[in-house]
PDB file of C-alpha atoms in Angstrom:
ATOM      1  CA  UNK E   1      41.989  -1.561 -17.201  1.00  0.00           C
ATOM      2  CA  UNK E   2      38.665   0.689 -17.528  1.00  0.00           C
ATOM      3  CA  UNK E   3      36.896   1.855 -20.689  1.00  0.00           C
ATOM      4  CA  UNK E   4      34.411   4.610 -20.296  1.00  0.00           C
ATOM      5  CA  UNK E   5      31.308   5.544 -23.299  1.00  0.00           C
ATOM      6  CA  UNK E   6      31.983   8.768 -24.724  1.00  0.00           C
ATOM      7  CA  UNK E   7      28.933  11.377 -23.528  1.00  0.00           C
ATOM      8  CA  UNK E   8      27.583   8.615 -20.804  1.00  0.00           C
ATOM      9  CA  UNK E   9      28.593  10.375 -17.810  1.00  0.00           C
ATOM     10  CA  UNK E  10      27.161  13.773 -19.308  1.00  0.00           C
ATOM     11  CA  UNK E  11      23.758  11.927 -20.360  1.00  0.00           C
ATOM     12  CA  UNK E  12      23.406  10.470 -16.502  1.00  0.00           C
ATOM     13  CA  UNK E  13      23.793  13.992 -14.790  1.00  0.00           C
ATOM     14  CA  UNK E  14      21.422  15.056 -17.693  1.00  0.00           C
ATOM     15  CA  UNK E  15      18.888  12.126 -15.965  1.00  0.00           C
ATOM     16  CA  UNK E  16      19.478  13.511 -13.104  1.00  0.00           C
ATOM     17  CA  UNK E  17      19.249  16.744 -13.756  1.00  0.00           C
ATOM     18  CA  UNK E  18      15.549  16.053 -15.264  1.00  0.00           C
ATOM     19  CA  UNK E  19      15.112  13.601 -12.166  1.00  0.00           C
ATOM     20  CA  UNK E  20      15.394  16.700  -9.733  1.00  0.00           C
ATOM     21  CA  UNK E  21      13.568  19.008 -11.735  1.00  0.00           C
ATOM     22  CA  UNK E  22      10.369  16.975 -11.783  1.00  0.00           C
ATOM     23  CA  UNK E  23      11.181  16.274  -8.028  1.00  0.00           C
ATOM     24  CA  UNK E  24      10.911  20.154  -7.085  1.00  0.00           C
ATOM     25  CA  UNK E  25       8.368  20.895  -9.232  1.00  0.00           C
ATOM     26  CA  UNK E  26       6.112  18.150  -7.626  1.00  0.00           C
ATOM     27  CA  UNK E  27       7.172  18.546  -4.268  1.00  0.00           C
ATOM     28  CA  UNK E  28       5.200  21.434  -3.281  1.00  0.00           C
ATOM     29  CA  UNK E  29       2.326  19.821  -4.433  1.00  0.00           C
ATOM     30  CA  UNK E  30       1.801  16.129  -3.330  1.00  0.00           C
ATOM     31  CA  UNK E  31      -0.954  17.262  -0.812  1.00  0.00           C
ATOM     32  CA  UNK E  32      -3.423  18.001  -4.008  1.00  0.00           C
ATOM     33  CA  UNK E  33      -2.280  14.887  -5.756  1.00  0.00           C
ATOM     34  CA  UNK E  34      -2.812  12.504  -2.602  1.00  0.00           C
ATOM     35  CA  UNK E  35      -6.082  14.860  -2.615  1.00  0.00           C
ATOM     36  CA  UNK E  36      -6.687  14.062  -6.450  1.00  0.00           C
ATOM     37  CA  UNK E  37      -6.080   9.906  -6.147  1.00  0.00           C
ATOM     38  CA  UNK E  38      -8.721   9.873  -3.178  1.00  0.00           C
ATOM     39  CA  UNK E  39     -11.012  11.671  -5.281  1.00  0.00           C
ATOM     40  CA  UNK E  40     -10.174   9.572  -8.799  1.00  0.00           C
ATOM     41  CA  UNK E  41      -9.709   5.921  -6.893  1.00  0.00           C
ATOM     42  CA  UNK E  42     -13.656   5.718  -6.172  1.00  0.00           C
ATOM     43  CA  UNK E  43     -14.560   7.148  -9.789  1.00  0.00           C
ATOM     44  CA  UNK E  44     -12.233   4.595 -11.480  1.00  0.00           C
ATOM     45  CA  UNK E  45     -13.821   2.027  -9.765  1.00  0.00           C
ATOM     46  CA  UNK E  46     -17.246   2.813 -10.906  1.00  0.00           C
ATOM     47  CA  UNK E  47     -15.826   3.107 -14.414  1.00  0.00           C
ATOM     48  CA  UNK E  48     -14.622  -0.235 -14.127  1.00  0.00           C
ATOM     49  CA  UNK E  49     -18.202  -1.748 -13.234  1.00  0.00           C
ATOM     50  CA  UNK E  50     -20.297   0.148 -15.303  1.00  0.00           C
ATOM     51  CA  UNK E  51     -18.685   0.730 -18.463  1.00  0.00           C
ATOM     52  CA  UNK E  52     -15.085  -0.848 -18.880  1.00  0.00           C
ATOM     53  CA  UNK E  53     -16.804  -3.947 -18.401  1.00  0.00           C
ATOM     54  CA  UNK E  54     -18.751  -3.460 -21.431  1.00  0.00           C
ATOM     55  CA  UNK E  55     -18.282  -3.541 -25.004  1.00  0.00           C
ATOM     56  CA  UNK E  56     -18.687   0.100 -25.829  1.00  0.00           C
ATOM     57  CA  UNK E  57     -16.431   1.211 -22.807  1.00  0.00           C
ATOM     58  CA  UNK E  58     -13.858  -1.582 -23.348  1.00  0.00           C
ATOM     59  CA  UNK E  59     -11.486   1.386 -24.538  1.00  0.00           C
ATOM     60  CA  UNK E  60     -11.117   3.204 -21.092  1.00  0.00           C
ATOM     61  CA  UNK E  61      -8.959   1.284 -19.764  1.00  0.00           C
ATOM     62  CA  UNK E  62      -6.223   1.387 -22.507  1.00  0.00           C
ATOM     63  CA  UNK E  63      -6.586   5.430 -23.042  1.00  0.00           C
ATOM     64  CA  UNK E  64      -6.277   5.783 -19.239  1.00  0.00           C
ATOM     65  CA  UNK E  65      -3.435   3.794 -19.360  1.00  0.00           C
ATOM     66  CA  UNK E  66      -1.618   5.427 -22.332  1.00  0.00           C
ATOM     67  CA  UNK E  67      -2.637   8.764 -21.186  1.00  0.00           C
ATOM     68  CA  UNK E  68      -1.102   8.685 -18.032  1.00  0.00           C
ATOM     69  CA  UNK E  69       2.033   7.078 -19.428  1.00  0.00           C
ATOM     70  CA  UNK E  70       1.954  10.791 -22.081  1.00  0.00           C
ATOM     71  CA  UNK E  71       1.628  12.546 -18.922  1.00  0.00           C
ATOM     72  CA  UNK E  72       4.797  11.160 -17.849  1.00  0.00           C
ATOM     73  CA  UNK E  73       6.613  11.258 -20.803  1.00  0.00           C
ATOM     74  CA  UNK E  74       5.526  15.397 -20.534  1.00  0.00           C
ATOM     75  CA  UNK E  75       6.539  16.142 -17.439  1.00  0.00           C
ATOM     76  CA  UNK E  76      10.016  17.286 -18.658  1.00  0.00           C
ATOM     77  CA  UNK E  77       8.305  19.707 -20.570  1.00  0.00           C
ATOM     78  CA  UNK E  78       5.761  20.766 -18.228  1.00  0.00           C
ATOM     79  CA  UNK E  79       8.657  21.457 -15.648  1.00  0.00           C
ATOM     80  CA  UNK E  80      10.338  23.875 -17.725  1.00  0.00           C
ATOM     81  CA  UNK E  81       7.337  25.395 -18.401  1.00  0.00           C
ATOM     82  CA  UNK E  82       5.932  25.877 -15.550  1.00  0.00           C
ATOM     83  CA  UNK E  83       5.356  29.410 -14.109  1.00  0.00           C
ATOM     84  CA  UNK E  84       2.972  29.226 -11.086  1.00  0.00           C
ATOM     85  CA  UNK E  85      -0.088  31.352 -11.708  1.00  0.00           C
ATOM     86  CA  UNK E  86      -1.920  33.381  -8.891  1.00  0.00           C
ATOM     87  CA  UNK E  87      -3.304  31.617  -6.111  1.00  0.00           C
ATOM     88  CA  UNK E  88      -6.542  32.795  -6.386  1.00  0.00           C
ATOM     89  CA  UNK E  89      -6.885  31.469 -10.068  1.00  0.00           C
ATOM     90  CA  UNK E  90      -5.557  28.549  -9.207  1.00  0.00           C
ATOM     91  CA  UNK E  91      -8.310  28.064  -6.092  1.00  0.00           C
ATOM     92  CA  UNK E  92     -10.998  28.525  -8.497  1.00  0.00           C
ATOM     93  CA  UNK E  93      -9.803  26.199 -11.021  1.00  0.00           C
ATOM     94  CA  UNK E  94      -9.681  23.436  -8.826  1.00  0.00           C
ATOM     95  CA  UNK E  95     -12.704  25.033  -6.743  1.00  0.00           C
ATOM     96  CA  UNK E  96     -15.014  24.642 -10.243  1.00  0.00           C
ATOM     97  CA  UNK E  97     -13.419  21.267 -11.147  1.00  0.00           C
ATOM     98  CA  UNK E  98     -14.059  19.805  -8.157  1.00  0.00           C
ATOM     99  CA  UNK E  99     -18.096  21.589  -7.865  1.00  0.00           C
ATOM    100  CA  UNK E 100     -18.560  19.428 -11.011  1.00  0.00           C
ATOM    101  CA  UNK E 101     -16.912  16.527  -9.968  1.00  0.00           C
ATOM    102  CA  UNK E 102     -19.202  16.712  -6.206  1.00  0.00           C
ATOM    103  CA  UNK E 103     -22.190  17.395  -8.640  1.00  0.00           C
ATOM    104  CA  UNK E 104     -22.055  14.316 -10.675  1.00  0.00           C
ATOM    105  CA  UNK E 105     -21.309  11.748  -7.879  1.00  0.00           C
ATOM    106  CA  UNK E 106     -24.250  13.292  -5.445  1.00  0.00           C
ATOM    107  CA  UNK E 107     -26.614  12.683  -8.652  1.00  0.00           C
ATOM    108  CA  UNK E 108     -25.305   9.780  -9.454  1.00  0.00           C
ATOM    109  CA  UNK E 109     -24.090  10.322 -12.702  1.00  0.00           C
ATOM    110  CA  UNK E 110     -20.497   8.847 -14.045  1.00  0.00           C
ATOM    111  CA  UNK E 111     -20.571  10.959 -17.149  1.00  0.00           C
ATOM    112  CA  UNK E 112     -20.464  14.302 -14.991  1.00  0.00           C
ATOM    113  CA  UNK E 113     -18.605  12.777 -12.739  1.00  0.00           C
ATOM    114  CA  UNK E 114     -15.721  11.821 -14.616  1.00  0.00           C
ATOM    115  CA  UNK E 115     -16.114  14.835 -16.609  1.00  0.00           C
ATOM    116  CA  UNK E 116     -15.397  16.566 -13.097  1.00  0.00           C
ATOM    117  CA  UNK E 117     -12.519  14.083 -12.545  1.00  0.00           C
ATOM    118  CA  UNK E 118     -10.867  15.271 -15.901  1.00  0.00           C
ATOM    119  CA  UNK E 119     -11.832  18.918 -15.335  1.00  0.00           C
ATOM    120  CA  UNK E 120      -9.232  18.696 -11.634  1.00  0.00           C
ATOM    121  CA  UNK E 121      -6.509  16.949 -13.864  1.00  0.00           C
ATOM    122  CA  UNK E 122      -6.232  19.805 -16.372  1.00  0.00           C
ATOM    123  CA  UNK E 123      -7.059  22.117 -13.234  1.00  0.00           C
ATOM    124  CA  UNK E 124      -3.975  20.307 -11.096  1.00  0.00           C
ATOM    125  CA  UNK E 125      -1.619  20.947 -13.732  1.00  0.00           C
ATOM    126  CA  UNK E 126      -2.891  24.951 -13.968  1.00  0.00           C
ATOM    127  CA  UNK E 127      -2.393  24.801 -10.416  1.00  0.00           C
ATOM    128  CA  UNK E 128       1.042  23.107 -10.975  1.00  0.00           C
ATOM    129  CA  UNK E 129       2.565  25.185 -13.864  1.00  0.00           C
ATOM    130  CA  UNK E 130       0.280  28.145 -15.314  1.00  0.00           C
ATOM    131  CA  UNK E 131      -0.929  28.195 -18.674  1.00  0.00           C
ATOM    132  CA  UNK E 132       2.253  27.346 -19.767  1.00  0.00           C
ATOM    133  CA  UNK E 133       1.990  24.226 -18.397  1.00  0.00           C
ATOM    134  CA  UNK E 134      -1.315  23.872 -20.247  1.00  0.00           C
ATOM    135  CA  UNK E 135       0.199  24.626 -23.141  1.00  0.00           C
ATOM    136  CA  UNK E 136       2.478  21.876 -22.706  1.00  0.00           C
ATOM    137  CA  UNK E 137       0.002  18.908 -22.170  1.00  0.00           C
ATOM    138  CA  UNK E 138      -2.389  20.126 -24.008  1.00  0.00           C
ATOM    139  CA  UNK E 139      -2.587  16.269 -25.991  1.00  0.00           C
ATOM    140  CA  UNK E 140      -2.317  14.140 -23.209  1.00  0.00           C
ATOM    141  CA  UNK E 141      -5.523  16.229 -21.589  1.00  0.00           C
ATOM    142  CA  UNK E 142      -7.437  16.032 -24.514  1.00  0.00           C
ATOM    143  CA  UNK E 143      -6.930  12.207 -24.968  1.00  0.00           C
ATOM    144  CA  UNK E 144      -7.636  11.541 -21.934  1.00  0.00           C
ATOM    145  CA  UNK E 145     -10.773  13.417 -21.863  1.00  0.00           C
ATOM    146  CA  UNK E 146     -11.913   9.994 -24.087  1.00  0.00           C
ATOM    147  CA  UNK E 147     -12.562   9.016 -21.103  1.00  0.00           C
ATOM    148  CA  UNK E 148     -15.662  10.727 -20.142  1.00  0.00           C
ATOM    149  CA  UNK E 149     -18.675   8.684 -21.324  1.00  0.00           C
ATOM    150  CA  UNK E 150     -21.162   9.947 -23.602  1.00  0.00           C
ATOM    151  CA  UNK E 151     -25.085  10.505 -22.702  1.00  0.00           C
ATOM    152  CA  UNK E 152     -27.470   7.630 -23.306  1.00  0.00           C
ATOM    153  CA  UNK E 153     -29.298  10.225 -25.470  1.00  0.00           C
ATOM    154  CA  UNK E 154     -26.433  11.616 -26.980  1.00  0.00           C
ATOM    155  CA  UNK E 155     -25.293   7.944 -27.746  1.00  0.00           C
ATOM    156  CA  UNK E 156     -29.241   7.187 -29.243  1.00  0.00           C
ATOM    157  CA  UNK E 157     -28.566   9.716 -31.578  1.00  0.00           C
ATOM    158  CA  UNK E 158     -25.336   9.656 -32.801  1.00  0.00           C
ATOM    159  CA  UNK E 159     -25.970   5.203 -33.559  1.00  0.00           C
ATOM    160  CA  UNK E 160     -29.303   5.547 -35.452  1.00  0.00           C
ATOM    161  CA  UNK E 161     -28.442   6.384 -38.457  1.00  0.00           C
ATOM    162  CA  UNK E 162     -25.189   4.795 -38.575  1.00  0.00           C
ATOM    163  CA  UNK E 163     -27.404   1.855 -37.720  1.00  0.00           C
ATOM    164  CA  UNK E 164     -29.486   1.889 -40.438  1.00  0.00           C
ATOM    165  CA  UNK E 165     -27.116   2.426 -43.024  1.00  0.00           C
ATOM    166  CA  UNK E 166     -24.972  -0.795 -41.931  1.00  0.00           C
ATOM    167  CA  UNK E 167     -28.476  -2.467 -41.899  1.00  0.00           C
ATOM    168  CA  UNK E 168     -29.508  -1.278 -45.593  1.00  0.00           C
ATOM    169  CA  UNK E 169     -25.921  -1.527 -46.862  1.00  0.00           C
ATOM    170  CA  UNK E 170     -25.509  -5.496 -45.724  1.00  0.00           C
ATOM    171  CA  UNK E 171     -29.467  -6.298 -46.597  1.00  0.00           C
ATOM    172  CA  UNK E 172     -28.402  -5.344 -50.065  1.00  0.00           C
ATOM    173  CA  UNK E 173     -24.885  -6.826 -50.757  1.00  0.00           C
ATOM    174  CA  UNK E 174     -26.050 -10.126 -49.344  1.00  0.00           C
ATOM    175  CA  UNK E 175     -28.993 -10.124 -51.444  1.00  0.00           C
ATOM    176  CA  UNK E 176     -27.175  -9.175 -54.657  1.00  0.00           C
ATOM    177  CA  UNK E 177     -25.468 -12.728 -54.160  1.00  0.00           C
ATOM    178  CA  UNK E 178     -28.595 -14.576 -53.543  1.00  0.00           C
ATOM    179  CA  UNK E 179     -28.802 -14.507 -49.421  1.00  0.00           C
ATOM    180  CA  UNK E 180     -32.120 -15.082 -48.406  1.00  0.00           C
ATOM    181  CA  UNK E 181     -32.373 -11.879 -46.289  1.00  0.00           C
ATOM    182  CA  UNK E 182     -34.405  -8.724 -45.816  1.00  0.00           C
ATOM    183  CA  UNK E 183     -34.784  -5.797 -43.332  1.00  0.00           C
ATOM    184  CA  UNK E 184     -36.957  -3.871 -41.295  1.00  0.00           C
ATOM    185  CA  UNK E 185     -35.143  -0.706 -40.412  1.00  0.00           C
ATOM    186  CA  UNK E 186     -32.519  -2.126 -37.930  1.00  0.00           C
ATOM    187  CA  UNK E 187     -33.910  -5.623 -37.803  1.00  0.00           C
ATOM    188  CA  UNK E 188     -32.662  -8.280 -40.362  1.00  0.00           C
ATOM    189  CA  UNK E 189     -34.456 -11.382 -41.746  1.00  0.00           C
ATOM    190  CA  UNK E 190     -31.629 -13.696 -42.743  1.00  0.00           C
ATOM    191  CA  UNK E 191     -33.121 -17.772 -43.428  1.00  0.00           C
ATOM    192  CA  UNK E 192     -34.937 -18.379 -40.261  1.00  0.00           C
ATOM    193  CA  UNK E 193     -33.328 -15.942 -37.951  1.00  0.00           C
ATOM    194  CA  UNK E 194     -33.888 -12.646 -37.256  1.00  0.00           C
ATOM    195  CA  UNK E 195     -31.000 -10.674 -36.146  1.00  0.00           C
ATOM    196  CA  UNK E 196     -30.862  -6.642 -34.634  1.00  0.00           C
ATOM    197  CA  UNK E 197     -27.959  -4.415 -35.559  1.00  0.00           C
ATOM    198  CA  UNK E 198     -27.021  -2.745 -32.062  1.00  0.00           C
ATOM    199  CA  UNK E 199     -25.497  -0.060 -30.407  1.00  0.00           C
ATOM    200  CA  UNK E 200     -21.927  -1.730 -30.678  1.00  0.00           C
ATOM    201  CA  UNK E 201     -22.349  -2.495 -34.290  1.00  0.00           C
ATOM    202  CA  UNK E 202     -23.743   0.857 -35.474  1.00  0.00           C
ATOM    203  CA  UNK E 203     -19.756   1.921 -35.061  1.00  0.00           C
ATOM    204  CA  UNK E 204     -19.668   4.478 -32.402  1.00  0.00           C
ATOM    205  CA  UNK E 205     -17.869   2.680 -29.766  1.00  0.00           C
ATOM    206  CA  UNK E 206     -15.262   1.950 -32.754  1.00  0.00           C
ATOM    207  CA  UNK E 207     -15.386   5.671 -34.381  1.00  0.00           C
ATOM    208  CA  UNK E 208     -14.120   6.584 -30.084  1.00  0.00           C
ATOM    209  CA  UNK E 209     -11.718   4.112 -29.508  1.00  0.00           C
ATOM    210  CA  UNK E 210      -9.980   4.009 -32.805  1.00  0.00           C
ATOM    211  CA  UNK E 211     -10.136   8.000 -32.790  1.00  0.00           C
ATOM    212  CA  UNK E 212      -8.275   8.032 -29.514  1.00  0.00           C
ATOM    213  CA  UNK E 213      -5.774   5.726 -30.733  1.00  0.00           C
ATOM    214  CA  UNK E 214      -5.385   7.120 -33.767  1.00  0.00           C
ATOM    215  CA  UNK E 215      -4.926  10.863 -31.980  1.00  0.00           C
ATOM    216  CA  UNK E 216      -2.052   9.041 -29.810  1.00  0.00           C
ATOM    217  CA  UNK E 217      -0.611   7.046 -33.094  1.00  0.00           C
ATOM    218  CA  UNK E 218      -0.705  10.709 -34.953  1.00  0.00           C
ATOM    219  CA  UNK E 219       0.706  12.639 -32.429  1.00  0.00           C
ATOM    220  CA  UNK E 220       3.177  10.456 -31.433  1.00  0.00           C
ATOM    221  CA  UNK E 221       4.326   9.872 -35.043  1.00  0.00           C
ATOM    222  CA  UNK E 222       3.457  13.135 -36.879  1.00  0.00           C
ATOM    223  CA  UNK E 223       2.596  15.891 -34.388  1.00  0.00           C
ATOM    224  CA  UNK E 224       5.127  18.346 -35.798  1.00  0.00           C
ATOM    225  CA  UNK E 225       3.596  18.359 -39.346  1.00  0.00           C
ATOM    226  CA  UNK E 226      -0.484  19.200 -38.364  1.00  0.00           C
ATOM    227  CA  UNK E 227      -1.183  19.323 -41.775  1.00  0.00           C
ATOM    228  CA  UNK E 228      -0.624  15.833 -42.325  1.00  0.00           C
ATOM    229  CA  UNK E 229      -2.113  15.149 -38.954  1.00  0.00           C
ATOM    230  CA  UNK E 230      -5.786  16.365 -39.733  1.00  0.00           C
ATOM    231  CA  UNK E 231      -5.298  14.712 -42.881  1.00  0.00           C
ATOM    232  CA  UNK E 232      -4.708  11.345 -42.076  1.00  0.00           C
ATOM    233  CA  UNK E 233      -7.244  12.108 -38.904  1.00  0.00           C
ATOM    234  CA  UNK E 234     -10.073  12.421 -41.710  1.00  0.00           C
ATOM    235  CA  UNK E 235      -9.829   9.069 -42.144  1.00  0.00           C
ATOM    236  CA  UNK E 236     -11.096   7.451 -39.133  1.00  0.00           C
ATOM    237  CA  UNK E 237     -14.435   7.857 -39.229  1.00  0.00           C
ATOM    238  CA  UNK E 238     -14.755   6.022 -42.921  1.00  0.00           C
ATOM    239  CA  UNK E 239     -12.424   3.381 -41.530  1.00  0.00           C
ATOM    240  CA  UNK E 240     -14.721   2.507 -38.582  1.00  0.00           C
ATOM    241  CA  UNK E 241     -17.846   2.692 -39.753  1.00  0.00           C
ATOM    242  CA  UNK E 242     -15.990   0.149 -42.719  1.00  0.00           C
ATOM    243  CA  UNK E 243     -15.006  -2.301 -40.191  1.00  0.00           C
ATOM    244  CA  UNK E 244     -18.366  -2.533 -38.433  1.00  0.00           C
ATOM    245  CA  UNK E 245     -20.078  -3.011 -41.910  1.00  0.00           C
ATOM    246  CA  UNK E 246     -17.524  -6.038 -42.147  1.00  0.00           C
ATOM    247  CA  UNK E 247     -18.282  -7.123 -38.582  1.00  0.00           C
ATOM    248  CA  UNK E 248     -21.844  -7.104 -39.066  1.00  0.00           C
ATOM    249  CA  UNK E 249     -21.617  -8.962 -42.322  1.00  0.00           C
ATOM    250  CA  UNK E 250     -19.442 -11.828 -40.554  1.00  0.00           C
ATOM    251  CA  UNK E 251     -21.986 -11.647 -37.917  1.00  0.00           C
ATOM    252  CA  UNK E 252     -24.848 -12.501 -40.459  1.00  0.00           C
ATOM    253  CA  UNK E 253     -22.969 -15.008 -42.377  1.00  0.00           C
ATOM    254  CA  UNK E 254     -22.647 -17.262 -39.147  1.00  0.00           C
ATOM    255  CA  UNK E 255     -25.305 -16.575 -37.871  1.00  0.00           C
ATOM    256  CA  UNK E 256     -27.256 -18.017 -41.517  1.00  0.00           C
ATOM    257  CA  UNK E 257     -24.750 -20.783 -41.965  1.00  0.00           C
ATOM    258  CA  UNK E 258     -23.844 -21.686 -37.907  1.00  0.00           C
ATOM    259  CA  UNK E 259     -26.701 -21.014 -36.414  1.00  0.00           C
ATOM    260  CA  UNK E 260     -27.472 -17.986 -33.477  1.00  0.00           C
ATOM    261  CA  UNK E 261     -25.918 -20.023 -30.234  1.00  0.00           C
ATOM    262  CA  UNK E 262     -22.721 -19.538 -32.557  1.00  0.00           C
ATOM    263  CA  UNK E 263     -22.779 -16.375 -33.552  1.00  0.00           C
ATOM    264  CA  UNK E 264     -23.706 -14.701 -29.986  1.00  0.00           C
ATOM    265  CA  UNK E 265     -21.314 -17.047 -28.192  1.00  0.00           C
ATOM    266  CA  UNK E 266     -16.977 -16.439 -28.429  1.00  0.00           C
ATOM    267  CA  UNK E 267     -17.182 -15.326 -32.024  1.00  0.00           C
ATOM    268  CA  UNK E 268     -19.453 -12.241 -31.089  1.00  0.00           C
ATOM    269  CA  UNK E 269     -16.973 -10.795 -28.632  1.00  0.00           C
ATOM    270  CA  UNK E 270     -14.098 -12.297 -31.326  1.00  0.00           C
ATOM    271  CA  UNK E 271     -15.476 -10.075 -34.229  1.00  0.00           C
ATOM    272  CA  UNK E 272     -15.533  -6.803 -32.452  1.00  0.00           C
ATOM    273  CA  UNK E 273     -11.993  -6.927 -31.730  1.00  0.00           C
ATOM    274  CA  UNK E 274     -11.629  -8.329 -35.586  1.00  0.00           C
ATOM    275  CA  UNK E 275     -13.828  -4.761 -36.069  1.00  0.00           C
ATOM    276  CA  UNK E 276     -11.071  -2.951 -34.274  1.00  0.00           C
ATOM    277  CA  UNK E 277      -7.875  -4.381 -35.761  1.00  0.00           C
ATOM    278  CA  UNK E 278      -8.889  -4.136 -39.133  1.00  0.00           C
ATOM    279  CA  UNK E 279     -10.170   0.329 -38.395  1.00  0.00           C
ATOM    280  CA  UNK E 280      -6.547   0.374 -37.017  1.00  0.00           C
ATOM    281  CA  UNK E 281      -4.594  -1.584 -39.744  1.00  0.00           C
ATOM    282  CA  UNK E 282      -6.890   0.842 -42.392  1.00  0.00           C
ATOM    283  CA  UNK E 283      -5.234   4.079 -40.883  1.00  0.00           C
ATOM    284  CA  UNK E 284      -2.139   2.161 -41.613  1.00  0.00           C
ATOM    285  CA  UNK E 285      -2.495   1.344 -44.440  1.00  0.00           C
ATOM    286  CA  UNK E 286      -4.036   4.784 -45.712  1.00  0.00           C
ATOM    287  CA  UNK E 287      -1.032   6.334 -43.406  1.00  0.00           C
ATOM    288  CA  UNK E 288       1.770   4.375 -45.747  1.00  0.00           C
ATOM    289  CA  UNK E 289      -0.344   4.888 -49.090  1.00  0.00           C
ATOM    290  CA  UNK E 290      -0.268   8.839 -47.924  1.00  0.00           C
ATOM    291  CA  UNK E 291       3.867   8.707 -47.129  1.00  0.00           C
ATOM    292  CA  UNK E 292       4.629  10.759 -50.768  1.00  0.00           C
ATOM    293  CA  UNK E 293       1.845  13.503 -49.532  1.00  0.00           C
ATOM    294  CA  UNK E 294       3.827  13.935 -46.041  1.00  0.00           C
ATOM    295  CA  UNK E 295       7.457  13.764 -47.840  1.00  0.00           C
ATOM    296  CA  UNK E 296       6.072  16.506 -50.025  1.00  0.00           C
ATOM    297  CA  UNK E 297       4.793  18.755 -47.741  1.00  0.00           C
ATOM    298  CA  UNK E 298       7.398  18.437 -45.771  1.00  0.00           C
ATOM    299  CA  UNK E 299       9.869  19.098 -48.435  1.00  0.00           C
ATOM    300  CA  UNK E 300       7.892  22.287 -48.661  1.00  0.00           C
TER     301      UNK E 300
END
């Protein structure tokens, strides 16, 4: 006796179907991706060393990750898309990728050079599949473009001020309930330490990763309504720049009642992924509080 699912044998041949398409529409091409991994193998490496391995770049890793797995999860899409554009365009896409990408690694510079790296991926799948194609992955190439690292001066500029507002902000609530503490710009006086608000707690490096993960939470959950989307998207900036205020205030509080060896040992690394789950679990929270607002628009 034999029992068979209705619709399993059509959704197999529709897995294979898909299977075959992606095969023939990467056939053609797995000279420029071999070409591609020897050129993104050494810059991924570098990445590792120089700024996944610290705090501010601990995000790359995870966006390179889930990007590659959108990627994927496109290619159905960006095989029925694709409509191969003119050789000669396609040349000098990848010819002007790859100029940058030789540019940065000569000088020495992994910002350019993964810049480069990211400008051949979205110039491979022009190559691949024509604007269409573009069209297509048009979120996966943008996430992953999170990727790139920012300027030192660019960096500079963009903490300052977010520095010295967390600085003023936790000088003044901690005074308010009788902390002994006072500050000089970025530098705190708390008992008989003194304590400087850095570059990881101004909230930049959480403003990038939490906006990359909550593009990829948005898009995966609400892309069809963009309304909603740049919305909710509004939100991450205030929720970051909330959590390092938070993390900075823990940091103080052991720092006054612990001592410093406490507060710059585990706990410091501990509190700035604290920082991060409580930015995430705020778009959460503001994305449930906000369900009424999507039902209605949608309704519309």
């Amino acid at each position: 006796m034999s029992s068979t699912v209705p619709g399993a044998g059509n959704s197999v041949q529709s897995s294979l179907r898909s299977l075959a398409d992606r095969a023939r529409w990467l056939g053609p091409h797995w000279i420029l991706l071999l070409g591609f991994a020897a050129l993104a193998l050494p810059t991924f490496f570098d990445l590792a060393n120089i700024v996944w391995s610290t705090e501010d770049g601990a995000h790359g890793p995870i966006i390179l990750a889930s990007g590659l797995w959108l990627l994927a999860r496109q290619s159905p899409e960006l095989a029925k898309a694709a409509q191969s554009p003119p050789l000669w365009l396609a040349i000098g896409a990848l010819g002007s990728a790859l100029l940058v990408y030789l540019f940065g690694r000569l000088v020495g510079v992994i910002g350019i050079e993964t810049g480069g790296l990211m400008l051949s991926v979205v110039a491979l799948v022009f190559a691949f599949g024509g604007t269409p194609a573009l069209r297509a992955a048009w979120f996966p190439l943008f996430y992953l473009a999170f990727l790139v690292p920012l300027p030192d001066t660019v960096v500079a500029l963009l903490t300052q001020p977010m520095k010295l507002g967390i600085s003023n902000a936790a000088t003044q609530l901690l005074q308010a309930v009788g902390y002994p503490i006072a500050n000089t710009g970025v530098t705190l006086q708390v008992g008989p330490y003194e304590l400087l608000v850095a570059q990881a707690c101004s909230g930049l490096n959480t403003v990038i990763s939490l906006s990359a993960v909550g593009l990829l939470y948005i898009y995966l959950l609400h892309r069809t309504d963009w309304r909603y989307a740049m919305l909710l998207l509004l939100f991450v900036l205030p929720a970051a720049i909330l959590a390092n205020f938070v993390r900075v205030l823990l940091l103080i509080l052991l720092t006054y009642h612990a001592g410093d060896g406490v507060a710059q040992g585990f706990l410091h690394n501990a509190a700035g992924i604290f920082t991060f789950a409580i930015a995430l679990g705020t778009v959460f929270v503001i994305d449930h509080l906000l369900a009424p607002v999507r039902a209605r628009w949608a309704r519309r």
